[in-house]
Each structure stands twice: as C-alpha cells, then as structure tokens.
Short mmCIF file of C-alpha atoms and ligand atoms in Angstrom, two decimals:
data_model
loop_
_atom_site.label_atom_id
_atom_site.label_comp_id
_atom_site.label_asym_id
_atom_site.label_seq_id
_atom_site.Cartn_x
_atom_site.Cartn_y
_atom_site.Cartn_z
CA MET A 17 17.45 -9.99 -9.78
CA SER A 18 15.95 -9.18 -6.02
CA LYS A 19 11.97 -8.24 -6.01
CA VAL A 20 10.28 -5.38 -4.06
CA ASP A 21 8.73 -6.11 -0.80
CA VAL A 22 4.98 -3.46 -1.05
CA VAL A 23 2.39 -2.71 1.57
CA LEU A 24 0.76 -0.63 0.49
CA GLY A 25 -3.00 0.17 3.10
CA SER A 26 -5.79 -1.79 2.37
CA PHE A 27 -8.70 0.68 4.26
CA TYR A 28 -8.47 4.59 5.05
CA GLY A 29 -5.42 4.83 6.62
CA ASP A 30 -3.65 4.80 10.33
CA GLU A 31 -3.95 1.08 9.64
CA GLY A 32 -0.37 0.59 10.75
CA LYS A 33 2.20 0.47 7.56
CA GLY A 34 4.43 2.18 9.78
CA LYS A 35 5.24 -1.27 11.77
CA ILE A 36 4.46 -3.96 9.28
CA ILE A 37 7.73 -1.38 7.73
CA ASP A 38 9.64 -2.21 9.92
CA TYR A 39 9.49 -5.53 10.64
CA LEU A 40 9.39 -6.52 6.82
CA ALA A 41 13.06 -3.50 6.92
CA LYS A 42 14.44 -5.01 9.49
CA ASP A 43 17.09 -6.40 7.23
CA ALA A 44 16.38 -4.43 3.83
CA ASP A 45 18.96 -3.11 2.52
CA VAL A 46 16.38 -0.80 1.36
CA ALA A 47 12.68 1.45 2.53
CA LEU A 48 11.54 3.55 -0.25
CA ARG A 49 8.43 5.81 -0.11
CA ALA A 50 6.74 6.25 -3.51
CA THR A 51 4.37 8.27 -3.20
CA GLY A 52 2.19 11.36 -1.23
CA GLY A 53 4.40 13.61 1.78
CA ASN A 54 3.55 14.44 4.80
CA ASN A 55 0.05 14.06 4.71
CA ALA A 56 1.28 10.58 6.01
CA GLY A 57 1.75 9.86 9.71
CA HIS A 58 3.49 6.57 10.39
CA THR A 59 3.83 5.23 14.19
CA ILE A 60 6.32 3.04 15.65
CA LYS A 61 7.17 1.73 18.64
CA VAL A 62 11.26 0.70 19.76
CA ASP A 63 12.28 -0.04 22.89
CA GLY A 64 9.83 2.19 24.26
CA VAL A 65 10.25 4.91 22.04
CA LYS A 66 7.74 6.09 20.04
CA TYR A 67 8.39 7.46 16.14
CA ALA A 68 6.46 9.54 14.07
CA PHE A 69 7.19 9.75 10.39
CA HIS A 70 5.98 11.62 8.13
CA LEU A 71 8.09 11.46 5.22
CA ILE A 72 11.38 9.65 5.45
CA PRO A 73 10.46 5.75 5.16
CA SER A 74 10.58 4.14 8.63
CA GLY A 75 13.20 1.43 7.99
CA ILE A 76 16.38 4.37 8.28
CA LEU A 77 15.47 2.97 12.22
CA ASN A 78 17.75 0.40 10.68
CA ASP A 79 21.19 0.69 11.05
CA GLY A 80 22.99 1.14 7.01
CA THR A 81 19.40 0.91 5.47
CA ILE A 82 19.40 3.32 2.46
CA ALA A 83 15.66 5.21 2.93
CA ILE A 84 15.16 6.41 -0.25
CA ILE A 85 12.09 9.41 -1.09
CA GLY A 86 10.89 8.16 -4.49
CA ASN A 87 10.03 10.49 -7.48
CA GLY A 88 6.45 10.37 -6.66
CA VAL A 89 6.56 11.79 -3.08
CA VAL A 90 5.91 15.54 -2.84
CA VAL A 91 8.71 17.12 -0.01
CA ASP A 92 7.73 19.80 2.40
CA PRO A 93 11.48 20.39 2.57
CA LYS A 94 11.21 22.42 6.27
CA VAL A 95 8.65 19.47 7.78
CA LEU A 96 11.87 16.93 6.49
CA LEU A 97 15.13 19.07 7.74
CA GLU A 98 12.75 18.50 11.48
CA GLU A 99 12.41 15.13 10.78
CA ILE A 100 15.49 14.52 10.26
CA LYS A 101 16.81 16.69 13.06
CA SER A 102 13.79 15.05 15.28
CA LEU A 103 15.89 11.70 14.51
CA GLU A 104 19.50 12.68 15.79
CA GLU A 105 18.03 13.48 18.42
CA ASN A 106 16.83 10.03 19.30
CA GLY A 107 20.37 8.98 18.40
CA LYS A 108 19.75 7.69 14.80
CA SER A 109 21.64 9.03 12.61
CA ALA A 110 19.91 10.20 8.09
CA GLU A 111 23.08 9.99 6.89
CA ASN A 112 21.29 7.16 4.65
CA LEU A 113 18.78 9.60 3.13
CA LYS A 114 18.03 9.89 -0.25
CA ILE A 115 15.66 12.27 -1.59
CA SER A 116 15.04 11.73 -5.92
CA THR A 117 15.58 14.66 -8.48
CA LYS A 118 12.56 13.89 -9.29
CA ALA A 119 10.23 14.88 -6.63
CA HIS A 120 8.12 18.01 -6.16
CA VAL A 121 8.46 20.69 -3.83
CA ILE A 122 5.61 22.21 -1.88
CA PHE A 123 5.73 25.14 -0.96
CA PRO A 124 3.83 28.10 1.50
CA TYR A 125 1.48 28.63 -1.14
CA HIS A 126 0.62 25.32 -1.44
CA ILE A 127 -0.61 24.19 2.01
CA GLY A 128 -1.96 28.36 1.60
CA MET A 129 -4.50 27.33 -1.20
CA ASP A 130 -5.54 24.07 0.16
CA SER A 131 -6.63 26.06 2.81
CA LEU A 132 -8.92 28.05 0.93
CA LEU A 133 -9.64 25.98 -1.79
CA GLU A 134 -11.03 23.53 1.88
CA SER A 135 -12.42 27.09 2.64
CA THR A 136 -14.82 27.59 -0.28
CA ARG A 137 -15.26 23.80 -0.19
CA GLY A 138 -17.79 24.61 1.88
CA GLU A 139 -20.06 21.79 3.66
CA ASN A 140 -18.77 19.62 0.69
CA LYS A 141 -14.83 19.64 3.03
CA ILE A 142 -12.86 16.71 2.01
CA GLY A 143 -11.33 17.04 5.27
CA THR A 144 -7.49 17.44 4.16
CA THR A 145 -3.97 17.32 6.18
CA ASN A 146 -3.94 20.52 5.16
CA ARG A 147 -0.39 20.28 4.29
CA GLY A 148 -0.12 21.01 0.72
CA ILE A 149 -0.38 17.83 -0.75
CA GLY A 150 -3.23 18.49 -3.64
CA PRO A 151 -2.04 21.34 -4.95
CA CYS A 152 1.62 20.44 -4.68
CA TYR A 153 0.04 18.15 -7.25
CA GLN A 154 -2.02 20.37 -9.18
CA ASP A 155 1.42 22.04 -9.82
CA LYS A 156 2.77 18.81 -10.84
CA PHE A 157 -0.06 17.63 -12.81
CA GLU A 158 0.26 20.98 -14.70
CA ARG A 159 3.22 21.51 -14.77
CA CYS A 160 4.32 24.21 -13.37
CA GLY A 161 5.34 21.90 -10.66
CA ILE A 162 9.05 22.97 -8.60
CA ARG A 163 11.22 19.51 -8.67
CA ILE A 164 13.90 19.29 -5.96
CA GLU A 165 16.15 19.29 -9.12
CA ASP A 166 15.28 22.75 -9.91
CA LEU A 167 16.05 23.83 -6.55
CA TYR A 168 19.79 23.92 -7.67
CA ARG A 169 19.40 25.48 -11.01
CA LYS A 170 19.24 29.14 -12.45
CA GLU A 171 16.05 28.72 -13.53
CA PHE A 172 14.52 28.11 -9.38
CA TYR A 173 14.46 31.89 -10.06
CA GLU A 174 11.97 32.21 -12.57
CA LYS A 175 9.85 29.32 -11.70
CA LEU A 176 9.05 29.88 -8.38
CA LYS A 177 8.02 33.73 -9.78
CA TYR A 178 5.42 32.12 -11.73
CA ASN A 179 3.80 30.26 -9.66
CA ILE A 180 4.25 32.54 -7.27
CA GLU A 181 2.33 35.77 -9.31
CA TYR A 182 0.06 33.68 -10.31
CA LYS A 183 -1.51 31.81 -7.17
CA ASN A 184 -1.27 36.12 -5.16
CA LYS A 185 -3.72 36.87 -7.79
CA ILE A 186 -6.16 34.01 -6.57
CA PHE A 187 -5.16 34.64 -3.18
CA LYS A 188 -5.78 38.72 -3.36
CA LEU A 189 -9.16 37.13 -5.38
CA TYR A 190 -10.12 35.81 -1.78
CA GLY A 191 -9.18 38.48 -0.19
CA LYS A 192 -5.75 36.25 2.03
CA GLU A 193 -2.26 37.36 2.00
CA GLU A 194 -0.14 37.30 -0.58
CA TYR A 195 3.53 35.81 -0.75
CA ASP A 196 6.74 37.21 -0.45
CA LEU A 197 9.01 35.58 -3.30
CA ASP A 198 12.18 37.37 -2.24
CA LYS A 199 11.67 35.50 1.06
CA ILE A 200 10.59 32.84 -0.18
CA TYR A 201 13.11 32.30 -3.05
CA ASN A 202 15.64 32.76 0.21
CA GLU A 203 14.21 31.05 3.07
CA TYR A 204 13.69 27.50 0.03
CA ILE A 205 17.51 27.84 -0.95
CA GLU A 206 18.58 27.73 2.33
CA TYR A 207 16.59 24.14 2.59
CA ALA A 208 18.45 23.82 -0.84
CA ASP A 209 21.54 23.48 0.99
CA LYS A 210 20.38 21.53 3.56
CA ILE A 211 19.65 18.32 1.86
CA LYS A 212 22.15 18.53 -1.06
CA PRO A 213 23.92 16.05 0.60
CA TYR A 214 21.07 13.84 0.50
CA VAL A 215 19.89 14.50 -3.32
CA CYS A 216 20.29 11.31 -6.09
CA ASP A 217 18.57 10.28 -9.37
CA THR A 218 16.42 7.77 -6.87
CA VAL A 219 15.71 5.75 -10.14
CA SER A 220 19.03 4.59 -10.71
CA LEU A 221 20.49 3.75 -6.77
CA ILE A 222 16.68 1.70 -6.77
CA HIS A 223 17.99 0.07 -10.12
CA ASP A 224 22.46 -0.89 -8.69
CA CYS A 225 20.53 -2.32 -5.39
CA LEU A 226 18.00 -4.25 -7.51
CA ASP A 227 20.73 -5.19 -10.22
CA ASN A 228 23.16 -6.03 -6.66
CA ASP A 229 20.64 -8.49 -5.42
CA LYS A 230 19.98 -6.11 -2.91
CA LYS A 231 16.49 -6.34 -0.38
CA ILE A 232 13.99 -3.13 -0.86
CA VAL A 233 10.82 -3.28 0.78
CA CYS A 234 8.52 -0.48 -0.15
CA GLU A 235 6.25 1.54 2.39
CA GLY A 236 3.13 2.56 0.70
CA ALA A 237 1.69 5.89 2.22
CA GLN A 238 -1.93 7.28 2.54
CA ALA A 239 -4.36 3.84 1.49
CA ALA A 240 -6.72 2.18 -1.55
CA LEU A 241 -9.46 3.81 -0.28
CA LEU A 242 -8.28 7.46 -0.56
CA ASP A 243 -7.02 6.57 -4.08
CA ILE A 244 -7.20 10.07 -6.39
CA ASP A 245 -9.58 6.93 -8.87
CA PHE A 246 -10.66 3.64 -6.58
CA GLY A 247 -10.80 5.49 -3.79
CA SER A 248 -14.44 7.19 -3.02
CA TYR A 249 -13.65 10.45 -5.55
CA PRO A 250 -13.80 13.44 -4.03
CA PHE A 251 -13.05 11.88 -0.95
CA VAL A 252 -8.79 10.88 -1.21
CA THR A 253 -5.67 12.38 -1.39
CA SER A 254 -3.99 13.18 -4.50
CA SER A 255 -1.95 10.56 -5.63
CA ASN A 256 -2.58 6.69 -6.45
CA PRO A 257 -1.38 4.95 -3.15
CA THR A 258 -2.49 1.73 -4.59
CA ILE A 259 0.25 -0.81 -6.50
CA GLY A 260 0.23 1.72 -9.75
CA GLY A 261 1.30 4.72 -7.65
CA ILE A 262 4.82 2.28 -6.23
CA LEU A 263 5.54 1.34 -9.30
CA SER A 264 6.11 5.54 -10.96
CA GLY A 265 6.24 6.82 -7.91
CA SER A 266 9.34 4.61 -7.84
CA GLY A 267 10.41 3.28 -11.27
CA ILE A 268 10.79 0.03 -10.23
CA GLY A 269 9.06 -2.60 -13.08
CA ALA A 270 5.98 -4.94 -13.12
CA SER A 271 8.50 -7.40 -12.93
CA SER A 272 10.35 -6.29 -9.49
CA LEU A 273 7.59 -6.74 -7.67
CA GLY A 274 7.40 -8.98 -4.95
CA GLU A 275 5.61 -9.81 -1.92
CA VAL A 276 2.26 -6.21 -1.28
CA VAL A 277 1.18 -7.10 1.99
CA GLY A 278 -2.53 -4.95 2.23
CA VAL A 279 -2.95 -3.86 6.08
CA LEU A 280 -5.96 -3.65 8.47
CA LYS A 281 -6.99 -3.14 10.86
CA ALA A 282 -8.83 -5.43 12.93
CA TYR A 283 -11.26 -3.23 13.05
CA SER A 284 -11.52 0.07 10.51
CA SER A 285 -11.88 4.02 10.81
CA ARG A 286 -11.20 7.18 8.39
CA VAL A 287 -9.92 10.67 8.95
CA GLY A 288 -11.87 13.19 7.13
CA GLU A 289 -14.83 13.39 5.44
CA GLY A 290 -16.07 11.35 2.55
CA PRO A 291 -18.92 8.28 2.69
CA TYR A 292 -18.03 4.85 5.26
CA ILE A 293 -19.97 2.09 5.32
CA THR A 294 -19.41 0.27 8.47
CA GLU A 295 -18.81 3.80 10.72
CA GLN A 296 -20.08 3.08 13.70
CA LYS A 297 -21.27 6.88 15.14
CA ASN A 298 -21.81 5.48 18.95
CA GLU A 299 -21.00 4.49 22.27
CA ILE A 300 -19.06 1.17 20.11
CA GLY A 301 -17.50 3.07 17.66
CA ASP A 302 -16.38 5.48 21.01
CA THR A 303 -15.69 2.47 22.60
CA ILE A 304 -12.55 1.17 20.42
CA ARG A 305 -11.71 5.12 19.44
CA GLU A 306 -10.25 4.87 23.26
CA LEU A 307 -9.29 1.02 23.50
CA GLY A 308 -7.17 1.54 20.06
CA HIS A 309 -6.10 5.30 21.05
CA GLU A 310 -6.82 6.35 17.66
CA TYR A 311 -5.77 9.78 17.11
CA GLY A 312 -4.58 11.03 14.10
CA THR A 313 -0.35 10.65 14.01
CA THR A 314 -0.50 13.79 11.47
CA THR A 315 -3.75 16.42 12.66
CA LYS A 316 -4.12 14.53 15.58
CA ARG A 317 -7.55 13.74 15.02
CA PRO A 318 -10.27 11.60 16.39
CA ARG A 319 -10.58 9.09 13.84
CA ARG A 320 -14.15 8.49 13.04
CA CYS A 321 -13.86 4.49 14.02
CA GLY A 322 -16.33 1.25 12.97
CA TRP A 323 -15.96 -2.27 11.79
CA LEU A 324 -14.28 -4.17 9.32
CA ASP A 325 -15.79 -4.11 5.80
CA LEU A 326 -14.49 -7.79 3.85
CA PRO A 327 -16.31 -5.97 0.53
CA ALA A 328 -14.21 -3.02 0.87
CA LEU A 329 -11.26 -5.22 1.79
CA LYS A 330 -11.93 -7.79 -0.94
CA TYR A 331 -12.09 -4.52 -3.62
CA ALA A 332 -8.52 -3.73 -1.73
CA THR A 333 -6.97 -7.35 -2.20
CA GLN A 334 -8.24 -7.24 -6.05
CA ILE A 335 -6.82 -2.99 -7.14
CA ASN A 336 -2.87 -3.57 -5.79
CA GLY A 337 -3.33 -8.06 -6.80
CA LEU A 338 -2.15 -8.65 -3.22
CA THR A 339 -0.54 -11.27 -1.64
CA SER A 340 -1.04 -11.32 1.80
CA LEU A 341 -2.50 -9.18 4.69
CA ALA A 342 -1.45 -7.35 7.71
CA VAL A 343 -4.58 -7.40 10.77
CA ASN A 344 -2.30 -4.89 13.32
CA HIS A 345 -4.80 -4.02 16.22
CA LEU A 346 -6.22 -8.20 16.55
CA ASP A 347 -5.62 -7.14 20.88
CA THR A 348 -7.84 -4.37 20.14
CA ILE A 349 -10.60 -5.90 19.21
CA GLY A 350 -10.51 -8.71 21.09
CA LYS A 351 -11.08 -6.22 24.55
CA LEU A 352 -14.48 -5.70 23.08
CA ASP A 353 -17.32 -8.62 24.02
CA GLU A 354 -18.91 -8.92 21.31
CA ILE A 355 -17.03 -7.94 17.70
CA LYS A 356 -18.94 -7.26 14.56
CA LEU A 357 -17.60 -8.04 10.73
CA CYS A 358 -19.57 -6.06 7.54
CA VAL A 359 -20.24 -9.30 4.45
CA GLY A 360 -22.46 -7.51 2.15
CA TYR A 361 -25.03 -4.92 2.16
CA ASN A 362 -28.95 -4.65 1.32
CA TYR A 363 -28.71 -2.41 -0.90
CA GLU A 364 -32.73 -1.04 -1.27
CA GLY A 365 -33.68 -5.11 -0.59
CA GLU A 366 -31.18 -6.59 -2.55
CA ILE A 367 -28.30 -8.63 -0.50
CA ILE A 368 -24.60 -7.25 -2.29
CA ASP A 369 -21.33 -8.06 -1.91
CA LYS A 370 -19.51 -5.32 -3.99
CA PHE A 371 -18.16 -2.86 -2.51
CA THR A 372 -18.67 0.69 -4.39
CA THR A 373 -17.51 4.08 -4.04
CA ASN A 374 -20.93 5.80 -5.38
CA GLU A 375 -21.81 8.17 -3.00
CA ASP A 376 -26.27 7.50 -3.19
CA ILE A 377 -25.44 3.90 -3.21
CA CYS A 378 -23.21 4.22 -0.13
CA LYS A 379 -25.53 6.00 0.97
CA LYS A 380 -28.38 3.24 0.57
CA LEU A 381 -26.80 0.22 2.11
CA THR A 382 -27.46 -1.20 4.94
CA PRO A 383 -23.89 -2.97 6.02
CA ILE A 384 -24.86 -7.08 6.76
CA TYR A 385 -22.47 -8.22 9.16
CA GLU A 386 -21.29 -11.95 10.85
CA THR A 387 -21.37 -11.50 14.61
CA PHE A 388 -18.16 -12.72 16.92
CA GLU A 389 -16.99 -13.53 19.92
CA GLY A 390 -14.68 -11.41 21.38
CA ASN A 391 -13.04 -10.80 25.43
CA PHE A 392 -9.68 -12.10 23.93
CA GLY A 393 -7.61 -12.34 26.91
CA ASP A 394 -4.09 -10.73 26.68
CA ILE A 395 -2.68 -11.65 23.89
CA SER A 396 -0.24 -8.63 23.26
CA ASN A 397 2.73 -11.13 24.36
CA TYR A 398 1.62 -14.09 22.00
CA LYS A 399 4.13 -14.84 18.83
CA ASP A 400 2.61 -17.54 17.95
CA TYR A 401 -0.75 -18.47 15.99
CA ASP A 402 -1.87 -21.52 17.67
CA GLU A 403 -1.38 -19.22 21.26
CA LEU A 404 -4.60 -17.21 20.17
CA PRO A 405 -7.80 -18.54 20.95
CA THR A 406 -10.40 -20.70 19.25
CA LYS A 407 -13.01 -17.47 18.53
CA ALA A 408 -9.42 -15.23 17.66
CA LYS A 409 -8.23 -17.58 14.93
CA LYS A 410 -12.44 -18.03 14.01
CA TYR A 411 -12.26 -13.93 12.73
CA ILE A 412 -9.00 -14.26 11.13
CA ASP A 413 -10.03 -17.44 9.32
CA SER A 414 -13.59 -15.16 8.44
CA ILE A 415 -10.98 -13.05 6.90
CA GLU A 416 -9.20 -14.88 4.62
CA GLU A 417 -12.45 -17.45 4.01
CA PHE A 418 -13.23 -13.71 2.37
CA THR A 419 -10.32 -11.93 0.78
CA LYS A 420 -7.96 -15.62 -0.28
CA VAL A 421 -5.79 -13.70 0.54
CA LYS A 422 -3.10 -15.12 3.72
CA VAL A 423 -2.88 -13.82 6.88
CA LYS A 424 0.39 -13.21 7.50
CA TYR A 425 1.39 -11.19 9.66
CA ILE A 426 -0.48 -10.08 13.34
CA GLY A 427 -0.67 -7.70 15.73
CA VAL A 428 -1.44 -7.59 18.92
CA GLY A 429 -0.05 -4.98 20.06
CA PRO A 430 1.75 -1.29 18.85
CA GLY A 431 5.55 -2.51 19.52
CA ARG A 432 8.00 -3.36 17.34
CA GLU A 433 8.09 -6.86 19.09
CA GLN A 434 4.22 -8.02 19.21
CA MET A 435 3.54 -9.47 16.15
CA ILE A 436 2.50 -12.75 14.77
CA VAL A 437 3.77 -13.87 11.64
CA ARG A 438 2.62 -16.87 10.50
P1 GDP B 501 -0.21 3.90 9.72
O1 GDP B 501 -0.50 5.13 9.16
O2 GDP B 501 -0.82 2.75 8.76
O3 GDP B 501 1.22 3.63 9.66
O4 GDP B 501 -0.04 3.97 10.99
P2 GDP B 501 -0.61 5.01 12.17
O5 GDP B 501 1.17 4.50 12.62
O6 GDP B 501 -1.61 6.61 11.85
O7 GDP B 501 -1.60 4.51 13.11
C1 GDP B 501 -1.54 2.88 13.76
C2 GDP B 501 -1.63 2.78 15.01
O8 GDP B 501 -1.87 1.71 15.73
C3 GDP B 501 -0.40 3.80 15.59
O9 GDP B 501 -0.53 4.27 16.81
C4 GDP B 501 0.85 2.39 16.17
O10 GDP B 501 1.00 2.43 17.57
C5 GDP B 501 -0.70 1.62 16.21
N1 GDP B 501 -0.38 -0.45 16.17
C6 GDP B 501 -0.36 -0.65 15.06
N2 GDP B 501 -0.72 -1.85 15.33
C7 GDP B 501 -0.84 -2.21 16.46
C8 GDP B 501 -1.78 -3.48 17.05
O11 GDP B 501 -1.50 -4.95 16.54
N3 GDP B 501 -1.80 -3.48 18.56
C9 GDP B 501 -1.76 -2.07 18.94
N4 GDP B 501 -2.75 -1.77 20.38
N5 GDP B 501 -1.82 -0.42 18.54
C10 GDP B 501 -0.72 -0.48 17.13
P1 IMO B 502 -1.05 7.80 6.44
O1 IMO B 502 0.21 7.05 5.12
C1 IMO B 502 -5.48 8.76 6.49
C2 IMO B 502 -6.28 12.13 3.94
C3 IMO B 502 -7.12 13.16 4.96
C4 IMO B 502 -8.44 13.57 4.32
C5 IMO B 502 -7.77 13.14 2.65
C6 IMO B 502 -7.20 14.38 1.75
O2 IMO B 502 -0.62 7.25 7.68
O3 IMO B 502 -2.72 6.20 6.50
P2 IMO B 502 -4.86 14.37 1.67
O4 IMO B 502 -3.89 15.55 3.05
O5 IMO B 502 -4.14 13.66 1.20
O6 IMO B 502 -5.42 15.77 0.47
O7 IMO B 502 -6.20 14.41 2.75
O8 IMO B 502 -6.59 11.21 2.55
N1 IMO B 502 -5.42 10.90 4.60
C7 IMO B 502 -4.99 10.31 5.62
N2 IMO B 502 -6.31 9.96 6.88
N3 IMO B 502 -3.84 8.58 7.44
C8 IMO B 502 -3.54 9.17 5.99
O9 IMO B 502 -2.04 8.71 6.05
C9 IMO B 502 -3.62 9.82 5.34
N4 IMO B 502 -3.63 11.42 4.17
C10 IMO B 502 -4.16 11.93 3.80
O10 IMO B 502 -7.58 13.02 6.34
O11 IMO B 502 -9.88 12.62 4.61
MG1 MG B 503 -1.54 7.25 9.84
#
C-alpha cells in the first residue's frame, strides 16, 4: 500500500505551503485538502502565471491529478464555484475535483456571525479572515451543521430553517440584518446543482487509491501555531491544521503516513492578532515585508514580520512528527545585511529554550538571537545546495541542528522551479 506525504505549516501560516505542495504533487495521483476552508490562500507561480488557491488543492494544476476536498474542510460553495471558474479561465480543468459528502457548508449567516463576533470582542478581536470559518466549525461541533450531502436531502430546508431562525434571533438582538430563509435556500439549491458532479464519498476514493498504490499528497492549510489546541489560543483558527486534523479530516489512517514536511520561511510572519515573540515592529520588519511581498493572499492585509523562532519551530516538529523541513524565502532573507535567529528566550533572568503559548509568559519573554551574515548574492537560480554561499549553509545548518530535522527543500524564489531539493 502506498504512503501519503503531508505538507504542513510550521508557524502562523503563509509559509509557502502551496509552492512545496506544487512540487510534491507534480507526479502525484491525488492531492488532498483535509482542514480549514477559504481562510487559506496558497500562491503558486507557474510559467510566470500566479495562481491563488483558497479551497481547491493546489495539486489540481497538474493534469491528471485528482484534487480532493476532504471531510474536514468547510466549504463555501460560492467561493468554490468562483475558484473553478478562475481555473477554467486560465485554461485548466476542474474535472478531477472531488468534494466529500461529509464536508460542512459555509452559509452567509456564518460570515455574518464571524463579523458580529469580531465586533463583540472589541480590543480582544482575533483578526479572523471573516470567511465564516469559526462559526461553521462551531455548528459542526454543536451538531446543527449542514453537510454537503444534506444539500441533496429533503431535510435540507428544515435544517436550514432551524439554523436561520435561531441565528436571526441573535442578529436581531445585536441590531444586525436578518437572513432570508427562502432566498438562501434557493441560492444554495442552485450551488448544489452546480457542484453535484464533484461530490462523492472521498473516504472510499482515498482508500481505493491507497490500495492501488497511488501517490497521495496532502496539502495542509494554516499552521501549527494557529491550531485550536496547540496554537496561541484564542488567537487561532477553528480547526486542527496539525497532523491529527489531516487524519480526521480525510479518513487516512496513521499507518498510511509517509513523509511529513513542515514548511517555514527563513524568517517568520503572522497575519491577525495574537502573541508573536520574534516580531519586528520596526524597520527590519518593514524591510522583510517589502522584500518578501508579505501581504495576505486571502485578505491582502500586511503581514506582521520578524525573525525565525527556533523553539517555536521545534514545537511544530514535535506536535506534528515532522520528518523533513522546507525552508522558503532563503532568497529574501539573504538580501539583508544581517540575519537573526531566535535560539531561546530570557524569562525574568532565566534562559529557556522551550516555546510556550501562554500569553502572560509570552509578554515577558525576550528572544535570544544568534546573528548571521546576510548578503547571499543572487541565489534565485540555484538548484544545488553546494552552490549556496557558506554563510547561507551555516544558517540552514543551525535550523537542522536545533530541530534535529533535515531541511530537504529550500525555496530560492516564488517560481515552481526555484527550489533546491537535497
Ligand atoms: P501558503 O499559504 O503557505 O501557501 O503561502 P502563501 O502563498 O500565502 O504565501 C507565501 C508567499 O511566498 C507567496 O507569495 C509565494 O509566491 C511566495 N514564496 C514561496 N516560496 C518562496 C521563496 O522561496 N522565495 C520567494 N521570494 N517567495 C516565495
Ligand atoms: P494559509 O493556509 C495565515 C489566521 C487569521 C486569524 C486566525 C483566525 O494561507 O497559511 P479564521 O478566519 O481562520 O477564523 O482566522 O487565523 N489565519 C491565517 N493566517 N494564513 C492562513 O492560511 C490563515 N488562515 C487563518 O488571520 O489570525
Ligand atoms: Mg497563505
């Protein structure tokens, strides 16, 4: 039986997972998304054309690769149809797309609730992508959620009615506009009709593929430090973008796991609120943002930028059981004169090398940095590790030494071919 390779975000998202998955999926039979929804934004640059995927696994760019949206994903059908259209406009086909019957559906009231909740949080807002992700997962776990398969059942109207009536009471209480049951019902019946050719039992499909030795790659969304359990709660997303979520969001068993690749940037970034120990709220952060074009793929928000935090990375390797690392943007960080790498923290005079998500402790941590020489020169066309200047290798070696995980992939530019594979 074949093994499934998984690509996961190791920090706060936007590490360049799309790019790595695109590389790994080039000879894959199946590319799979198992968690999150269209809060994700995965950018891939192929032959000068930039693609941004939110829901459909990026692997769909390879002709013949089956792209599966697994049961753990929350699906906004309007966004999905737009994404299919945009693919087709770029001359790509979506005929290999499969959507799980068990995936939950995002409705307009989820998006309305997302913004209402953010406004009630005031200063403590999370900075969500406002795509209705949290409220949709909330319904899933409350057990009133509507699955893709429900869209085709006679009970759909009643389930929708229950949800809208209940939620409208809350919207009314806050003086917000209420939702019209029949309007939404008719809109979603139309979406259901359009997405029907793609809907299937993806668990069974995945296991048929495994039994037939097909190559499956799994595209993580979000990242370890945004995980609902392991991240900087409550400044997290509402799913488990770590390895457990991949299994429960797809129906793949633990014994089928192959390589688990953790993706990171040679620096770090975060979009949205919450603690970020190595953030550079200064000229350095601004420079990194501009050099790395760090503006959100989904919300276009400027990303907070800072140095790479090795204890945080180590934590991500532990909770995911990472077997290798992919370091993107080595070209970007190599443009700085001097690079810093966080190797521990000073906590009230005590040196610690363990990451924590405890907000009170985080506030008191001062990062301890090792300094590296920058100015790597133009490395954007390098294909071999040995071509890299010694100072760049030294930086990569330090990441490996601290985490005890091999850096197998190194991104030297946004393009598909701009990668060193060791
Ligand atoms: P994802 O959400 O993890 O897939 O990452 P995003 O697509 O949101 O953000 C990563 C950004 O970095 C995108 O604009 C990519 O095109 C870009 N990128 C990825 N790898 C590299 C790299 O090695 N060098 C440079 N310069 N850009 C990269
Ligand atoms: P990719 O897959 C970066 C962040 C949001 C917010 C928090 C909760 O592109 O790496 P949500 O809308 O999920 O309830 O927002 O999580 N967030 C991301 N940040 N990359 C992402 O996805 C993200 N998905 C969610 O900014 O802080
Ligand atoms: Mg992204």
